[in-house]
mmCIF file of C-alpha atoms in Angstrom:
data_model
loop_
_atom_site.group_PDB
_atom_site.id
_atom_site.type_symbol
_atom_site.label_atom_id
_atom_site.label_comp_id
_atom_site.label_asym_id
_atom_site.label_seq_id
_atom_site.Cartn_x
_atom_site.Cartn_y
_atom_site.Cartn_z
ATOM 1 C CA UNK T 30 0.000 0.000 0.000
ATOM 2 C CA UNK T 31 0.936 3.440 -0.945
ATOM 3 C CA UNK T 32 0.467 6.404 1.315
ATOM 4 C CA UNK T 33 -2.602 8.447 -0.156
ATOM 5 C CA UNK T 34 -1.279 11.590 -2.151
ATOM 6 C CA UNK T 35 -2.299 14.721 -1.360
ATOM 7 C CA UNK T 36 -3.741 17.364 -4.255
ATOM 8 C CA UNK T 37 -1.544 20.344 -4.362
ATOM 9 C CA UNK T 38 -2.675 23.308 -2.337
ATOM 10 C CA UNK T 39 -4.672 20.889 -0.150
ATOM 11 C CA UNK T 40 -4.193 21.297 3.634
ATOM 12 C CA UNK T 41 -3.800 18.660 6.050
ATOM 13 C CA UNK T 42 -6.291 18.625 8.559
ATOM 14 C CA UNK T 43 -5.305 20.207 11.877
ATOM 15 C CA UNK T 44 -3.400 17.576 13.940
ATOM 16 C CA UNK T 45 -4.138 14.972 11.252
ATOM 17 C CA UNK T 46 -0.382 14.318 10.582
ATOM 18 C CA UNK T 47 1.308 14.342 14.229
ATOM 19 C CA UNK T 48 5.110 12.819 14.228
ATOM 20 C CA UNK T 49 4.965 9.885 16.910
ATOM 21 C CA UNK T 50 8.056 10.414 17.828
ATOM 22 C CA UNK T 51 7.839 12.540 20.268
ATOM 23 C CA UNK T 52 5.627 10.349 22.136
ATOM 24 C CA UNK T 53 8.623 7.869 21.787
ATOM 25 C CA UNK T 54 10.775 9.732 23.422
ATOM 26 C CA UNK T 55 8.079 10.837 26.155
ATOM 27 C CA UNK T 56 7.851 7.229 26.794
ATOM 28 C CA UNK T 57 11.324 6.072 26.763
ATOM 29 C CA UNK T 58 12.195 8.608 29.435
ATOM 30 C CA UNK T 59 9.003 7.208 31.812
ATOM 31 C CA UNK T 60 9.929 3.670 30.837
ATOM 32 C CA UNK T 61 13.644 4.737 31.948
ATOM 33 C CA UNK T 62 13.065 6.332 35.296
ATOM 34 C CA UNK T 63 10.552 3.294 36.329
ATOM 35 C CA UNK T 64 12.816 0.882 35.681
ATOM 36 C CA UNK T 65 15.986 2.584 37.216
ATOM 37 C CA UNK T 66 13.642 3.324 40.531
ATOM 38 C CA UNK T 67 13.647 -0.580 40.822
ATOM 39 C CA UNK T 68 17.052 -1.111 41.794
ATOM 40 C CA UNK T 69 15.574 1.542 44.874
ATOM 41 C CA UNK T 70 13.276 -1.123 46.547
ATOM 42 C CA UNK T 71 16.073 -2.992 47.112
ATOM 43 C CA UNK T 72 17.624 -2.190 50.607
ATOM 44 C CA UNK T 73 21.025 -2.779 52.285
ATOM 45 C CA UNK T 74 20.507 -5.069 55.552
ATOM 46 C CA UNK T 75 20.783 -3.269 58.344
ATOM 47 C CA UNK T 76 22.880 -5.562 60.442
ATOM 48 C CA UNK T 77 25.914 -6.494 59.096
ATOM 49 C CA UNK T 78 27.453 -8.708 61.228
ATOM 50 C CA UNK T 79 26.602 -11.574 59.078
ATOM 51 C CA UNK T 80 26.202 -9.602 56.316
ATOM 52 C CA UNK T 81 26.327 -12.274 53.713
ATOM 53 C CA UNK T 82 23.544 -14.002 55.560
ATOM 54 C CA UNK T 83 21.312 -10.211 55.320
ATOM 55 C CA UNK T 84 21.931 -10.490 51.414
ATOM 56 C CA UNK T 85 20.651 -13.806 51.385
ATOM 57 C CA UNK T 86 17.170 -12.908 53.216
ATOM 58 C CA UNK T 87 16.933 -9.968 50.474
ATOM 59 C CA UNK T 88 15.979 -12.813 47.828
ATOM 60 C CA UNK T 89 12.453 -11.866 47.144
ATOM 61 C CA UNK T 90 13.635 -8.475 46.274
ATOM 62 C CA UNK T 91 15.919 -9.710 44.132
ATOM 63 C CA UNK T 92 13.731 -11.834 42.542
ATOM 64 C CA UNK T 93 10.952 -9.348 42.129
ATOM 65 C CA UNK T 94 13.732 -6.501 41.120
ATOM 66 C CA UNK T 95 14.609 -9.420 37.966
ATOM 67 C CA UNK T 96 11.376 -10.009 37.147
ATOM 68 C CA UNK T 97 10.041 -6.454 36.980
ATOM 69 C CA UNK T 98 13.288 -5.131 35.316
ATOM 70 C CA UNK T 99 12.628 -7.899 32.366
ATOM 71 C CA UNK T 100 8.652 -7.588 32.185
ATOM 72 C CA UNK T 101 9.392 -3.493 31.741
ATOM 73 C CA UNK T 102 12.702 -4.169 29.238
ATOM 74 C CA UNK T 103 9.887 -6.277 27.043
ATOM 75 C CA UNK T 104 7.535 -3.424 27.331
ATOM 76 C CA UNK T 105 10.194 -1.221 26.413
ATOM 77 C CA UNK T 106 11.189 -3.083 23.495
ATOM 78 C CA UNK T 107 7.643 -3.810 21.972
ATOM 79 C CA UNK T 108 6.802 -0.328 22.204
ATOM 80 C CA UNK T 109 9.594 0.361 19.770
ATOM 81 C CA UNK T 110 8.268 -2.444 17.479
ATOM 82 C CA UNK T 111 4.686 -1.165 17.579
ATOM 83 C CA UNK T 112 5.966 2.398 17.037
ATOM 84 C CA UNK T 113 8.053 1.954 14.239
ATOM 85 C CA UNK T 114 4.785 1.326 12.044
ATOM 86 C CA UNK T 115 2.574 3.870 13.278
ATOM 87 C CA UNK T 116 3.161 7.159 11.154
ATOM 88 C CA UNK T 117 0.579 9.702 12.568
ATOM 89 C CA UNK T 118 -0.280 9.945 16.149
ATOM 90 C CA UNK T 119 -3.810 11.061 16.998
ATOM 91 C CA UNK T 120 -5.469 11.994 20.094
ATOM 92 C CA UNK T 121 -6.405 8.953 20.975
ATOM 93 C CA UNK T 122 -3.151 7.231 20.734
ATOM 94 C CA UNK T 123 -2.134 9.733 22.896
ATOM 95 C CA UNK T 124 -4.233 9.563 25.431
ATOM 96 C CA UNK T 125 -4.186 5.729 25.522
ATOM 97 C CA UNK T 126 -0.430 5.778 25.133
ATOM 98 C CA UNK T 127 -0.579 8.202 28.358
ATOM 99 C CA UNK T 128 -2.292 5.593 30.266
ATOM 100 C CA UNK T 129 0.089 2.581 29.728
ATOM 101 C CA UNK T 130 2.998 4.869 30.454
ATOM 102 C CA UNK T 131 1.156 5.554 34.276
ATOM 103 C CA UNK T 132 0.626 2.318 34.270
ATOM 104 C CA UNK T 133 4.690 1.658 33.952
ATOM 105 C CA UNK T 134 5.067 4.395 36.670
ATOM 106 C CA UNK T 135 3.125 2.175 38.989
ATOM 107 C CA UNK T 136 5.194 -0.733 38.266
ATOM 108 C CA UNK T 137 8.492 -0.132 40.905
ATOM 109 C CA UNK T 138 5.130 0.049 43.633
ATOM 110 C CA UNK T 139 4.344 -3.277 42.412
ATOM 111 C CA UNK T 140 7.052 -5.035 42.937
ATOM 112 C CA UNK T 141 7.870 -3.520 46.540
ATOM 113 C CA UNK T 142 4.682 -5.049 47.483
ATOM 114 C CA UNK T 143 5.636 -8.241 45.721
ATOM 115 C CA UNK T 144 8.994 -8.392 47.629
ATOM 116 C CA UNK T 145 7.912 -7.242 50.522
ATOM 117 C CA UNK T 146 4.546 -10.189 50.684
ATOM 118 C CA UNK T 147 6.686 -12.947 50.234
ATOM 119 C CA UNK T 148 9.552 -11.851 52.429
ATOM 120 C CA UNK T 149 7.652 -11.777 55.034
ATOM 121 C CA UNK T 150 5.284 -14.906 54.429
ATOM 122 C CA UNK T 151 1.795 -13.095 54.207
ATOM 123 C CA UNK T 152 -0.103 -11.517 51.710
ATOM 124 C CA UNK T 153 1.533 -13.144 48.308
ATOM 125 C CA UNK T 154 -1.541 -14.263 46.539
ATOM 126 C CA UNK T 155 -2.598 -10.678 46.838
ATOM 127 C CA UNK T 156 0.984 -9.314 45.919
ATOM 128 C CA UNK T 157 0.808 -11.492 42.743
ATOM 129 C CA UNK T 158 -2.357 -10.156 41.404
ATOM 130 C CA UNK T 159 -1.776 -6.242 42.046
ATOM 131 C CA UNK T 160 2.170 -7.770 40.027
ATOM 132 C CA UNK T 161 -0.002 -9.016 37.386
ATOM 133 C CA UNK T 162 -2.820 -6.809 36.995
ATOM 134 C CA UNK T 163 -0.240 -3.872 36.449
ATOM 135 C CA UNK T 164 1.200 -5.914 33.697
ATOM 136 C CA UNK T 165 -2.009 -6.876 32.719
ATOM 137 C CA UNK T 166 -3.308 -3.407 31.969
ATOM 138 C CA UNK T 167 -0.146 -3.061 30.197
ATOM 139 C CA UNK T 168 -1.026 -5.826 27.328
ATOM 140 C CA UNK T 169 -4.509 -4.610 27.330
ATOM 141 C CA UNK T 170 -3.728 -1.033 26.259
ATOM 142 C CA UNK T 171 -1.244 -2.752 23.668
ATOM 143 C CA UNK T 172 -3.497 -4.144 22.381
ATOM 144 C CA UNK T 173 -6.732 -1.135 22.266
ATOM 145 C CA UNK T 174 -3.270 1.299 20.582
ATOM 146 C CA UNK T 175 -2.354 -1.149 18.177
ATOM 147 C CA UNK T 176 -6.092 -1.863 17.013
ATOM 148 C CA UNK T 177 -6.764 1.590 17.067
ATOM 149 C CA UNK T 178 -3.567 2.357 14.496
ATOM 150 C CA UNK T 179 -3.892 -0.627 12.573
ATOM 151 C CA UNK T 180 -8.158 -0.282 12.000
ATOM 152 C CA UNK T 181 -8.456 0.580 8.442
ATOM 153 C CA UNK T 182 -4.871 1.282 8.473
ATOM 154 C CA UNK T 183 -5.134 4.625 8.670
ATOM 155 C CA UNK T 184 -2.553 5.641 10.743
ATOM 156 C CA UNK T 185 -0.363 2.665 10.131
ATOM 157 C CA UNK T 186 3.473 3.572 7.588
ATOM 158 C CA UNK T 187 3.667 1.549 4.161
ATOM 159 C CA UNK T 188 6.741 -0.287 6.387
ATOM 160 C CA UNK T 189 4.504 -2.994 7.629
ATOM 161 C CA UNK T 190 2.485 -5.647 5.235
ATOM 162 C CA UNK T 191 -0.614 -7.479 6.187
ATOM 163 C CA UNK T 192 1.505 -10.339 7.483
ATOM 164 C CA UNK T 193 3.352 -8.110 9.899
ATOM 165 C CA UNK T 194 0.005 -6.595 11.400
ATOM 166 C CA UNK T 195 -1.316 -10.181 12.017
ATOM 167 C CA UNK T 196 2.164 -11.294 13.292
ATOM 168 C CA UNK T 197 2.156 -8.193 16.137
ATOM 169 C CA UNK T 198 -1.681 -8.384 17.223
ATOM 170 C CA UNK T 199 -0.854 -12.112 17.547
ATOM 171 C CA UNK T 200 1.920 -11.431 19.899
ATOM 172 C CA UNK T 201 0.151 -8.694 21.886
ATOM 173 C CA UNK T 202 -2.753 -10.887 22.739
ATOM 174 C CA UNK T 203 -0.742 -13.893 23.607
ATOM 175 C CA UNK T 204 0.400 -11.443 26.382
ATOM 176 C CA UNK T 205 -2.704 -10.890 27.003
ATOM 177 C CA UNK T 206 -3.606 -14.563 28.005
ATOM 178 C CA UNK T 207 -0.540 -15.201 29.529
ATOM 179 C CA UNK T 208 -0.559 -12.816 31.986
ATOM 180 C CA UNK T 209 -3.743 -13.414 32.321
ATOM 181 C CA UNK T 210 -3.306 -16.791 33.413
ATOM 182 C CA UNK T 211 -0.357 -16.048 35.517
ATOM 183 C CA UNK T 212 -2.284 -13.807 37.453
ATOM 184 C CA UNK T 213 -4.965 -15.885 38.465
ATOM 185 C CA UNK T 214 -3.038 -18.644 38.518
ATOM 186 C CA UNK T 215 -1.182 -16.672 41.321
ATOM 187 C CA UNK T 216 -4.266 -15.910 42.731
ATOM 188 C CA UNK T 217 -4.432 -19.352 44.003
ATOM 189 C CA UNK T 218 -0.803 -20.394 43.950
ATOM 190 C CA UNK T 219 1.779 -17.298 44.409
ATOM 191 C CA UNK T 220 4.874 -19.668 43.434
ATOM 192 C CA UNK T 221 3.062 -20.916 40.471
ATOM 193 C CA UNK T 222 1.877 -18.033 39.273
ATOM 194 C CA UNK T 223 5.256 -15.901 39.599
ATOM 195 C CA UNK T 224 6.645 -19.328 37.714
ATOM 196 C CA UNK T 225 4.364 -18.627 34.588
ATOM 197 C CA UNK T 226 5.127 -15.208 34.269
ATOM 198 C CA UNK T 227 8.809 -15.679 34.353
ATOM 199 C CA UNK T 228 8.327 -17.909 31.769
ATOM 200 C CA UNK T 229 6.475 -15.462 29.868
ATOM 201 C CA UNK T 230 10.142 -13.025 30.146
ATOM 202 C CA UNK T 231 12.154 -16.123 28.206
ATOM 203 C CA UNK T 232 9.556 -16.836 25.063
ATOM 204 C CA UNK T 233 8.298 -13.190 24.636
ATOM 205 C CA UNK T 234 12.514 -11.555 23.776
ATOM 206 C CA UNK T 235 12.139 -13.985 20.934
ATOM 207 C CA UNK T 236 11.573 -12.283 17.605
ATOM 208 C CA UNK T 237 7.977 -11.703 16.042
ATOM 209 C CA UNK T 238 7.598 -14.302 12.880
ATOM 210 C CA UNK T 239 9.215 -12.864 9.909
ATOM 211 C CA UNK T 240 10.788 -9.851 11.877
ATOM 212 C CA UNK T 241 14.421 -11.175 11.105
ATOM 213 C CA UNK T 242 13.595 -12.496 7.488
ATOM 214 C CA UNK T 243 11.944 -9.223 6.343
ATOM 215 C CA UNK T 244 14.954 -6.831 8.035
ATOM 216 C CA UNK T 245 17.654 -9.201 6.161
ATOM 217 C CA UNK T 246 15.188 -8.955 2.659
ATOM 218 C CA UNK T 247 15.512 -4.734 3.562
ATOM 219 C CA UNK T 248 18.823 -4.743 4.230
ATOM 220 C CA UNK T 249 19.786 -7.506 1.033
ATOM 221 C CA UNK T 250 17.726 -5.035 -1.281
ATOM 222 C CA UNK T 251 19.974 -2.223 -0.226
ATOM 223 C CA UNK T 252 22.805 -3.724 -0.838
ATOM 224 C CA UNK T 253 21.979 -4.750 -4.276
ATOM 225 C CA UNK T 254 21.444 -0.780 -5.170
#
């Protein structure tokens, strides 16, 4: 598909044609001070005469620092993907895209609560579900932005083919049912649910189908000219 072409002397439409990337660079600095105010949560023992043993009993921090830090790097990364096909930015994208990024603000809140539940034994099922709601939200409003750019394409780029839109929506709501599930699988089990969303981290940094074929057809076509 070609972008449409506009008649000469024919105005755009207030606000019609707004570059996303500001609202790239808006987000990259929220994703970037959430996920930096992780490393805060985690707090030096305050007795160290057996220090190493203190470190030790800071575990669920750790964990929940590791999980978090992931969950927010994949958020992070398929922003970028999502972004790098939408050409125009409209008011709704904004808004929406305002919402997930207060959403990531909550996030460091999160997981203090989840460290703090199961170091001290009470409270995890809850823990887990405020963890997984928050990331839950997060998939959700992937999926509303991307809809909303990709319905009649209109304020999709000419980068991205048919294939490619399927291949993304797929991936956004598999998030959506696996965090899903890990939620309310926590919910009833902490462990288990903590379990399936860690194993969300490890298959969700592998590439979209046909990500790494199309950028090696790109970058064979430039060579060849």
């Amino acid at each position: 598909m070609t972008e449409p072409v506009q008649e000469p002397g024919e105005s755009t439409p207030f606000g019609e044609e707004r570059d996303p990337a500001r609202v790239v660079a808006f987000s990259d600095a929220v994703i970037a001070i959430a996920i930096t105010l992780l490393v805060l949560e985690i707090r030096p023992p305050h007795d160290t005469r057996d220090l190493l043993h203190g470190l030790a009993t800071l575990w669920p921090s750790y964990l929940a620092y590791a999980v978090t830090f992931m969950l927010i790097g994949q958020v992070w990364a398929n922003h970028h993907i999502m972004f790098d096909h939408i050409r125009s930015a409209d008011r709704v994208v904004l808004f929406l895209n305002t919402v997930l990024l207060m959403d990531i603000a909550f996030l460091p809140f999160a997981a203090s609560v989840l460290a703090e539940a199961f170091r001290d034994g009470h409270g995890q099922r809850t823990a887990v579900v405020l963890h997984g709601v928050a990331f839950e939200l997060a998939a959700v409003l992937f999926n509303v932005i991307w809809w909303h750019a990709r319905h009649d394409r209109r304020l999709l780029a000419t980068t991205i083919d048919a294939a490619g839109v399927t291949a993304i929506s797929r991936r956004f709501q598999l998030a959506l049912v696996w965090l899903g599930t890990g939620t309310l699988l926590g919910a009833l089990l902490p462990v288990l649910g903590v379990a399936v969303i860690s194993a969300f981290i490890l298959y969700y940094w592998l590439p979209i189908a046909g990500e790494i074929a199309k950028a090696r057809r790109r970058r064979d076509r430039r060579d060849q000219t």
